[in-house]
Amino acid sequence: MAGPNDDRPEGAPSHIHIEKNKGFNWLPWLLLALGILALLFALSRCNREDTAAVAPVPTATPTEVVAATPNAGSADALVGTSGLGTYLAGTEPLPRTFTFEKLNFDTAKSNIRPADAAEVNEVAATLKQYPNARIRIAGYADARGTDAANMALGKARADSVKSALVAQGINASRIETVSGGETNPVDTNATAGGRFENRRTELVVTAR
């Protein structure tokens, strides 16, 4: 029943609800875009850190390796350093490569074994007799491991021999070190004995 002040037509609703138009909700899409940007930033940062963490391994150029072993296939034995002394006292052409008779290295190691130290000391004694002589020590590895790892290991072995010679009184400026990695093997890499022979250093006389 309509009230006295009710002007509404009979049967009309007492309240009219007007629904407001809903605008497009950008918030979820904005949050999604920000999340994607954050993920991309994190991935790029991780990639930069991984790249920075892997330090480049020093490697010898092909020219250095060839120069380190000009006649590696027919290198002379030190023969208790008498061969080295005879050469330094003579007039034969330079350079000349000599192989150590006993100096080899354990797997993945660069330290000189106590049993091999005597030969290094004999080389130092010979070099003292010829103060104008200059040498290059080339270090090598067997074929196991990556090329980069073997290059680094060969250099470490050459540096180890240099340090031993310097400790015996040889001026460091007379000694150059290079790495041949797993190149120029002197024996097979298929056997333990052959790999042992390939874990070696060679001495190259570059001046006398």
PDB file of C-alpha atoms in Angstrom:
ATOM      1  CA  MET A   1       0.000   0.000   0.000  1.00  0.00           C
ATOM      2  CA  ALA A   2       1.464   3.339  -1.005  1.00  0.00           C
ATOM      3  CA  GLY A   3       2.088   6.027   1.550  1.00  0.00           C
ATOM      4  CA  PRO A   4       0.598   9.459   1.355  1.00  0.00           C
ATOM      5  CA  ASN A   5       3.756  10.976  -0.086  1.00  0.00           C
ATOM      6  CA  ASP A   6       4.599   8.181  -2.424  1.00  0.00           C
ATOM      7  CA  ASP A   7       4.557   9.440  -6.022  1.00  0.00           C
ATOM      8  CA  ARG A   8       5.719   6.133  -7.482  1.00  0.00           C
ATOM      9  CA  PRO A   9       3.523   4.382  -9.948  1.00  0.00           C
ATOM     10  CA  GLU A  10       1.851   1.389  -8.480  1.00  0.00           C
ATOM     11  CA  GLY A  11       4.099  -1.730  -8.742  1.00  0.00           C
ATOM     12  CA  ALA A  12       7.368   0.234  -9.215  1.00  0.00           C
ATOM     13  CA  PRO A  13      10.358  -0.948  -7.102  1.00  0.00           C
ATOM     14  CA  SER A  14      11.186   1.058  -4.036  1.00  0.00           C
ATOM     15  CA  HIS A  15      14.975   1.170  -4.852  1.00  0.00           C
ATOM     16  CA  ILE A  16      16.747   1.292  -8.173  1.00  0.00           C
ATOM     17  CA  HIS A  17      20.337  -0.102  -8.119  1.00  0.00           C
ATOM     18  CA  ILE A  18      22.560   1.415 -10.775  1.00  0.00           C
ATOM     19  CA  GLU A  19      25.692  -0.735 -11.404  1.00  0.00           C
ATOM     20  CA  LYS A  20      28.837   1.259 -12.045  1.00  0.00           C
ATOM     21  CA  ASN A  21      30.842   0.350 -15.115  1.00  0.00           C
ATOM     22  CA  LYS A  22      33.922  -1.623 -14.073  1.00  0.00           C
ATOM     23  CA  GLY A  23      37.182  -0.349 -15.575  1.00  0.00           C
ATOM     24  CA  PHE A  24      39.992  -2.685 -16.767  1.00  0.00           C
ATOM     25  CA  ASN A  25      42.117  -3.877 -13.810  1.00  0.00           C
ATOM     26  CA  TRP A  26      45.796  -3.243 -14.700  1.00  0.00           C
ATOM     27  CA  LEU A  27      47.270  -4.299 -11.358  1.00  0.00           C
ATOM     28  CA  PRO A  28      47.685  -8.067 -12.022  1.00  0.00           C
ATOM     29  CA  TRP A  29      49.281  -7.383 -15.411  1.00  0.00           C
ATOM     30  CA  LEU A  30      51.609  -4.779 -13.955  1.00  0.00           C
ATOM     31  CA  LEU A  31      52.741  -7.169 -11.223  1.00  0.00           C
ATOM     32  CA  LEU A  32      53.328  -9.902 -13.821  1.00  0.00           C
ATOM     33  CA  ALA A  33      55.450  -7.590 -15.975  1.00  0.00           C
ATOM     34  CA  LEU A  34      57.518  -6.522 -12.957  1.00  0.00           C
ATOM     35  CA  GLY A  35      58.053 -10.169 -12.025  1.00  0.00           C
ATOM     36  CA  ILE A  36      59.300 -11.022 -15.530  1.00  0.00           C
ATOM     37  CA  LEU A  37      61.693  -8.061 -15.504  1.00  0.00           C
ATOM     38  CA  ALA A  38      63.057  -9.106 -12.098  1.00  0.00           C
ATOM     39  CA  LEU A  39      63.607 -12.666 -13.369  1.00  0.00           C
ATOM     40  CA  LEU A  40      65.433 -11.471 -16.485  1.00  0.00           C
ATOM     41  CA  PHE A  41      67.647  -9.206 -14.379  1.00  0.00           C
ATOM     42  CA  ALA A  42      68.513 -12.062 -12.003  1.00  0.00           C
ATOM     43  CA  LEU A  43      69.398 -14.374 -14.898  1.00  0.00           C
ATOM     44  CA  SER A  44      71.637 -11.795 -16.566  1.00  0.00           C
ATOM     45  CA  ARG A  45      73.408 -11.096 -13.264  1.00  0.00           C
ATOM     46  CA  CYS A  46      73.975 -14.803 -12.666  1.00  0.00           C
ATOM     47  CA  ASN A  47      75.416 -15.191 -16.152  1.00  0.00           C
ATOM     48  CA  ARG A  48      77.847 -12.307 -15.583  1.00  0.00           C
ATOM     49  CA  GLU A  49      78.965 -13.781 -12.272  1.00  0.00           C
ATOM     50  CA  ASP A  50      79.515 -17.214 -13.813  1.00  0.00           C
ATOM     51  CA  THR A  51      81.555 -15.666 -16.604  1.00  0.00           C
ATOM     52  CA  ALA A  52      83.674 -13.681 -14.157  1.00  0.00           C
ATOM     53  CA  ALA A  53      84.264 -16.750 -11.990  1.00  0.00           C
ATOM     54  CA  VAL A  54      85.903 -18.696 -14.817  1.00  0.00           C
ATOM     55  CA  ALA A  55      89.350 -17.172 -15.145  1.00  0.00           C
ATOM     56  CA  PRO A  56      91.049 -17.680 -18.499  1.00  0.00           C
ATOM     57  CA  VAL A  57      93.811 -20.245 -18.432  1.00  0.00           C
ATOM     58  CA  PRO A  58      97.100 -19.026 -19.866  1.00  0.00           C
ATOM     59  CA  THR A  59      98.024 -21.020 -22.940  1.00  0.00           C
ATOM     60  CA  ALA A  60     101.041 -21.067 -25.156  1.00  0.00           C
ATOM     61  CA  THR A  61     100.569 -20.105 -28.760  1.00  0.00           C
ATOM     62  CA  PRO A  62     101.474 -22.656 -31.458  1.00  0.00           C
ATOM     63  CA  THR A  63     104.598 -20.599 -32.183  1.00  0.00           C
ATOM     64  CA  GLU A  64     105.720 -20.851 -28.566  1.00  0.00           C
ATOM     65  CA  VAL A  65     105.172 -24.602 -28.493  1.00  0.00           C
ATOM     66  CA  VAL A  66     107.156 -25.143 -31.683  1.00  0.00           C
ATOM     67  CA  ALA A  67     109.904 -22.859 -30.408  1.00  0.00           C
ATOM     68  CA  ALA A  68     109.967 -24.745 -27.134  1.00  0.00           C
ATOM     69  CA  THR A  69     110.721 -28.034 -28.885  1.00  0.00           C
ATOM     70  CA  PRO A  70     112.563 -27.314 -32.144  1.00  0.00           C
ATOM     71  CA  ASN A  71     113.724 -30.923 -32.374  1.00  0.00           C
ATOM     72  CA  ALA A  72     111.511 -32.690 -29.848  1.00  0.00           C
ATOM     73  CA  GLY A  73     111.495 -35.854 -31.922  1.00  0.00           C
ATOM     74  CA  SER A  74     115.261 -36.206 -31.567  1.00  0.00           C
ATOM     75  CA  ALA A  75     116.017 -34.411 -28.316  1.00  0.00           C
ATOM     76  CA  ASP A  76     119.284 -35.285 -26.643  1.00  0.00           C
ATOM     77  CA  ALA A  77     119.427 -36.785 -23.170  1.00  0.00           C
ATOM     78  CA  LEU A  78     121.164 -34.774 -20.511  1.00  0.00           C
ATOM     79  CA  VAL A  79     123.203 -37.876 -19.613  1.00  0.00           C
ATOM     80  CA  GLY A  80     123.975 -36.713 -16.120  1.00  0.00           C
ATOM     81  CA  THR A  81     124.301 -33.203 -17.595  1.00  0.00           C
ATOM     82  CA  SER A  82     127.508 -34.176 -19.371  1.00  0.00           C
ATOM     83  CA  GLY A  83     125.648 -33.833 -22.655  1.00  0.00           C
ATOM     84  CA  LEU A  84     124.475 -30.368 -21.664  1.00  0.00           C
ATOM     85  CA  GLY A  85     127.939 -29.326 -20.532  1.00  0.00           C
ATOM     86  CA  THR A  86     129.545 -30.582 -23.735  1.00  0.00           C
ATOM     87  CA  TYR A  87     127.031 -28.669 -25.825  1.00  0.00           C
ATOM     88  CA  LEU A  88     127.459 -25.435 -23.853  1.00  0.00           C
ATOM     89  CA  ALA A  89     131.225 -25.697 -24.287  1.00  0.00           C
ATOM     90  CA  GLY A  90     130.940 -26.306 -28.031  1.00  0.00           C
ATOM     91  CA  THR A  91     129.906 -24.349 -31.099  1.00  0.00           C
ATOM     92  CA  GLU A  92     126.955 -26.343 -32.414  1.00  0.00           C
ATOM     93  CA  PRO A  93     123.974 -24.339 -33.669  1.00  0.00           C
ATOM     94  CA  LEU A  94     121.256 -23.074 -31.353  1.00  0.00           C
ATOM     95  CA  PRO A  95     118.757 -24.008 -30.084  1.00  0.00           C
ATOM     96  CA  ARG A  96     119.186 -27.515 -28.738  1.00  0.00           C
ATOM     97  CA  THR A  97     116.629 -29.528 -26.778  1.00  0.00           C
ATOM     98  CA  PHE A  98     117.575 -31.854 -23.943  1.00  0.00           C
ATOM     99  CA  THR A  99     115.385 -34.325 -22.098  1.00  0.00           C
ATOM    100  CA  PHE A 100     115.706 -35.054 -18.407  1.00  0.00           C
ATOM    101  CA  GLU A 101     116.518 -38.691 -17.738  1.00  0.00           C
ATOM    102  CA  LYS A 102     114.628 -38.956 -14.461  1.00  0.00           C
ATOM    103  CA  LEU A 103     112.461 -35.889 -14.107  1.00  0.00           C
ATOM    104  CA  ASN A 104     108.820 -36.907 -14.505  1.00  0.00           C
ATOM    105  CA  PHE A 105     105.698 -35.995 -12.564  1.00  0.00           C
ATOM    106  CA  ASP A 106     102.880 -37.748 -10.787  1.00  0.00           C
ATOM    107  CA  THR A 107      99.381 -37.490 -12.244  1.00  0.00           C
ATOM    108  CA  ALA A 108      97.949 -33.951 -11.988  1.00  0.00           C
ATOM    109  CA  LYS A 109     101.003 -32.838  -9.965  1.00  0.00           C
ATOM    110  CA  SER A 110     103.670 -30.249 -10.685  1.00  0.00           C
ATOM    111  CA  ASN A 111     105.948 -30.651  -7.687  1.00  0.00           C
ATOM    112  CA  ILE A 112     109.378 -32.210  -8.236  1.00  0.00           C
ATOM    113  CA  ARG A 113     109.645 -35.607  -6.599  1.00  0.00           C
ATOM    114  CA  PRO A 114     112.519 -35.997  -4.106  1.00  0.00           C
ATOM    115  CA  ALA A 115     113.989 -38.829  -6.213  1.00  0.00           C
ATOM    116  CA  ASP A 116     114.288 -36.480  -9.209  1.00  0.00           C
ATOM    117  CA  ALA A 117     115.705 -33.416  -7.439  1.00  0.00           C
ATOM    118  CA  ALA A 118     119.335 -34.533  -7.901  1.00  0.00           C
ATOM    119  CA  GLU A 119     119.164 -34.166 -11.686  1.00  0.00           C
ATOM    120  CA  VAL A 120     117.794 -30.642 -11.389  1.00  0.00           C
ATOM    121  CA  ASN A 121     120.635 -29.767  -9.033  1.00  0.00           C
ATOM    122  CA  GLU A 122     123.151 -31.132 -11.547  1.00  0.00           C
ATOM    123  CA  VAL A 123     121.659 -28.911 -14.255  1.00  0.00           C
ATOM    124  CA  ALA A 124     122.018 -25.930 -11.941  1.00  0.00           C
ATOM    125  CA  ALA A 125     125.678 -26.794 -11.335  1.00  0.00           C
ATOM    126  CA  THR A 126     126.299 -26.985 -15.087  1.00  0.00           C
ATOM    127  CA  LEU A 127     124.563 -23.651 -15.726  1.00  0.00           C
ATOM    128  CA  LYS A 128     126.764 -22.016 -13.097  1.00  0.00           C
ATOM    129  CA  GLN A 129     129.797 -22.999 -15.174  1.00  0.00           C
ATOM    130  CA  TYR A 130     128.338 -21.228 -18.209  1.00  0.00           C
ATOM    131  CA  PRO A 131     126.878 -17.941 -16.911  1.00  0.00           C
ATOM    132  CA  ASN A 132     125.982 -16.673 -20.393  1.00  0.00           C
ATOM    133  CA  ALA A 133     123.760 -19.653 -21.143  1.00  0.00           C
ATOM    134  CA  ARG A 134     120.020 -19.098 -21.252  1.00  0.00           C
ATOM    135  CA  ILE A 135     117.435 -21.835 -21.281  1.00  0.00           C
ATOM    136  CA  ARG A 136     113.748 -22.466 -21.860  1.00  0.00           C
ATOM    137  CA  ILE A 137     111.924 -25.080 -19.805  1.00  0.00           C
ATOM    138  CA  ALA A 138     108.938 -26.635 -21.587  1.00  0.00           C
ATOM    139  CA  GLY A 139     106.441 -28.569 -19.495  1.00  0.00           C
ATOM    140  CA  TYR A 140     104.158 -31.327 -20.774  1.00  0.00           C
ATOM    141  CA  ALA A 141     101.216 -33.466 -19.658  1.00  0.00           C
ATOM    142  CA  ASP A 142      99.714 -36.772 -20.706  1.00  0.00           C
ATOM    143  CA  ALA A 143      96.550 -36.830 -22.803  1.00  0.00           C
ATOM    144  CA  ARG A 144      94.065 -37.145 -19.945  1.00  0.00           C
ATOM    145  CA  GLY A 145      92.166 -33.997 -18.986  1.00  0.00           C
ATOM    146  CA  THR A 146      91.091 -31.062 -21.119  1.00  0.00           C
ATOM    147  CA  ASP A 147      93.433 -29.181 -23.418  1.00  0.00           C
ATOM    148  CA  ALA A 148      93.210 -26.083 -21.215  1.00  0.00           C
ATOM    149  CA  ALA A 149      93.943 -28.041 -18.033  1.00  0.00           C
ATOM    150  CA  ASN A 150      96.919 -29.790 -19.644  1.00  0.00           C
ATOM    151  CA  MET A 151      98.327 -26.480 -20.887  1.00  0.00           C
ATOM    152  CA  ALA A 152      98.093 -25.047 -17.382  1.00  0.00           C
ATOM    153  CA  LEU A 153      99.635 -28.195 -15.869  1.00  0.00           C
ATOM    154  CA  GLY A 154     102.522 -28.152 -18.333  1.00  0.00           C
ATOM    155  CA  LYS A 155     103.260 -24.531 -17.449  1.00  0.00           C
ATOM    156  CA  ALA A 156     103.117 -25.308 -13.730  1.00  0.00           C
ATOM    157  CA  ARG A 157     105.650 -28.124 -14.194  1.00  0.00           C
ATOM    158  CA  ALA A 158     107.998 -25.869 -16.127  1.00  0.00           C
ATOM    159  CA  ASP A 159     107.676 -23.188 -13.457  1.00  0.00           C
ATOM    160  CA  SER A 160     108.427 -25.792 -10.782  1.00  0.00           C
ATOM    161  CA  VAL A 161     111.713 -26.700 -12.470  1.00  0.00           C
ATOM    162  CA  LYS A 162     112.583 -23.023 -12.838  1.00  0.00           C
ATOM    163  CA  SER A 163     111.938 -22.417  -9.139  1.00  0.00           C
ATOM    164  CA  ALA A 164     114.211 -25.326  -8.239  1.00  0.00           C
ATOM    165  CA  LEU A 165     117.010 -23.946 -10.434  1.00  0.00           C
ATOM    166  CA  VAL A 166     116.610 -20.458  -9.000  1.00  0.00           C
ATOM    167  CA  ALA A 167     116.773 -21.956  -5.497  1.00  0.00           C
ATOM    168  CA  GLN A 168     120.179 -23.370  -6.503  1.00  0.00           C
ATOM    169  CA  GLY A 169     121.459 -19.894  -7.401  1.00  0.00           C
ATOM    170  CA  ILE A 170     120.572 -19.556 -11.100  1.00  0.00           C
ATOM    171  CA  ASN A 171     119.325 -16.088 -12.026  1.00  0.00           C
ATOM    172  CA  ALA A 172     115.629 -16.228 -12.914  1.00  0.00           C
ATOM    173  CA  SER A 173     116.181 -13.947 -15.926  1.00  0.00           C
ATOM    174  CA  ARG A 174     118.152 -16.752 -17.594  1.00  0.00           C
ATOM    175  CA  ILE A 175     115.168 -19.117 -17.541  1.00  0.00           C
ATOM    176  CA  GLU A 176     112.015 -18.918 -19.646  1.00  0.00           C
ATOM    177  CA  THR A 177     109.082 -21.275 -19.139  1.00  0.00           C
ATOM    178  CA  VAL A 178     106.436 -22.414 -21.633  1.00  0.00           C
ATOM    179  CA  SER A 179     103.851 -25.179 -21.887  1.00  0.00           C
ATOM    180  CA  GLY A 180     103.382 -27.759 -24.592  1.00  0.00           C
ATOM    181  CA  GLY A 181     100.329 -29.297 -22.899  1.00  0.00           C
ATOM    182  CA  GLU A 182      99.727 -32.786 -24.229  1.00  0.00           C
ATOM    183  CA  THR A 183     101.448 -32.103 -27.576  1.00  0.00           C
ATOM    184  CA  ASN A 184     104.559 -33.920 -28.794  1.00  0.00           C
ATOM    185  CA  PRO A 185     104.181 -37.083 -26.678  1.00  0.00           C
ATOM    186  CA  VAL A 186     107.325 -39.169 -26.374  1.00  0.00           C
ATOM    187  CA  ASP A 187     105.392 -42.356 -25.613  1.00  0.00           C
ATOM    188  CA  THR A 188     101.900 -43.802 -25.936  1.00  0.00           C
ATOM    189  CA  ASN A 189      99.087 -42.399 -23.847  1.00  0.00           C
ATOM    190  CA  ALA A 190      97.348 -45.795 -23.865  1.00  0.00           C
ATOM    191  CA  THR A 191      99.407 -47.208 -20.978  1.00  0.00           C
ATOM    192  CA  ALA A 192     100.288 -45.986 -17.502  1.00  0.00           C
ATOM    193  CA  GLY A 193     103.997 -46.222 -18.287  1.00  0.00           C
ATOM    194  CA  GLY A 194     103.623 -44.232 -21.483  1.00  0.00           C
ATOM    195  CA  ARG A 195     101.593 -41.532 -19.756  1.00  0.00           C
ATOM    196  CA  PHE A 196     104.270 -41.293 -17.068  1.00  0.00           C
ATOM    197  CA  GLU A 197     106.916 -40.619 -19.724  1.00  0.00           C
ATOM    198  CA  ASN A 198     104.756 -37.901 -21.251  1.00  0.00           C
ATOM    199  CA  ARG A 199     104.438 -36.074 -17.912  1.00  0.00           C
ATOM    200  CA  ARG A 200     107.802 -34.430 -18.365  1.00  0.00           C
ATOM    201  CA  THR A 201     109.778 -31.263 -18.926  1.00  0.00           C
ATOM    202  CA  GLU A 202     112.404 -30.501 -21.572  1.00  0.00           C
ATOM    203  CA  LEU A 203     115.294 -28.082 -21.430  1.00  0.00           C
ATOM    204  CA  VAL A 204     116.019 -25.957 -24.494  1.00  0.00           C
ATOM    205  CA  VAL A 205     119.288 -24.023 -24.709  1.00  0.00           C
ATOM    206  CA  THR A 206     118.468 -20.710 -26.382  1.00  0.00           C
ATOM    207  CA  ALA A 207     121.786 -18.866 -25.827  1.00  0.00           C
ATOM    208  CA  ARG A 208     125.269 -19.617 -24.592  1.00  0.00           C
TER     209      ARG A 208
END
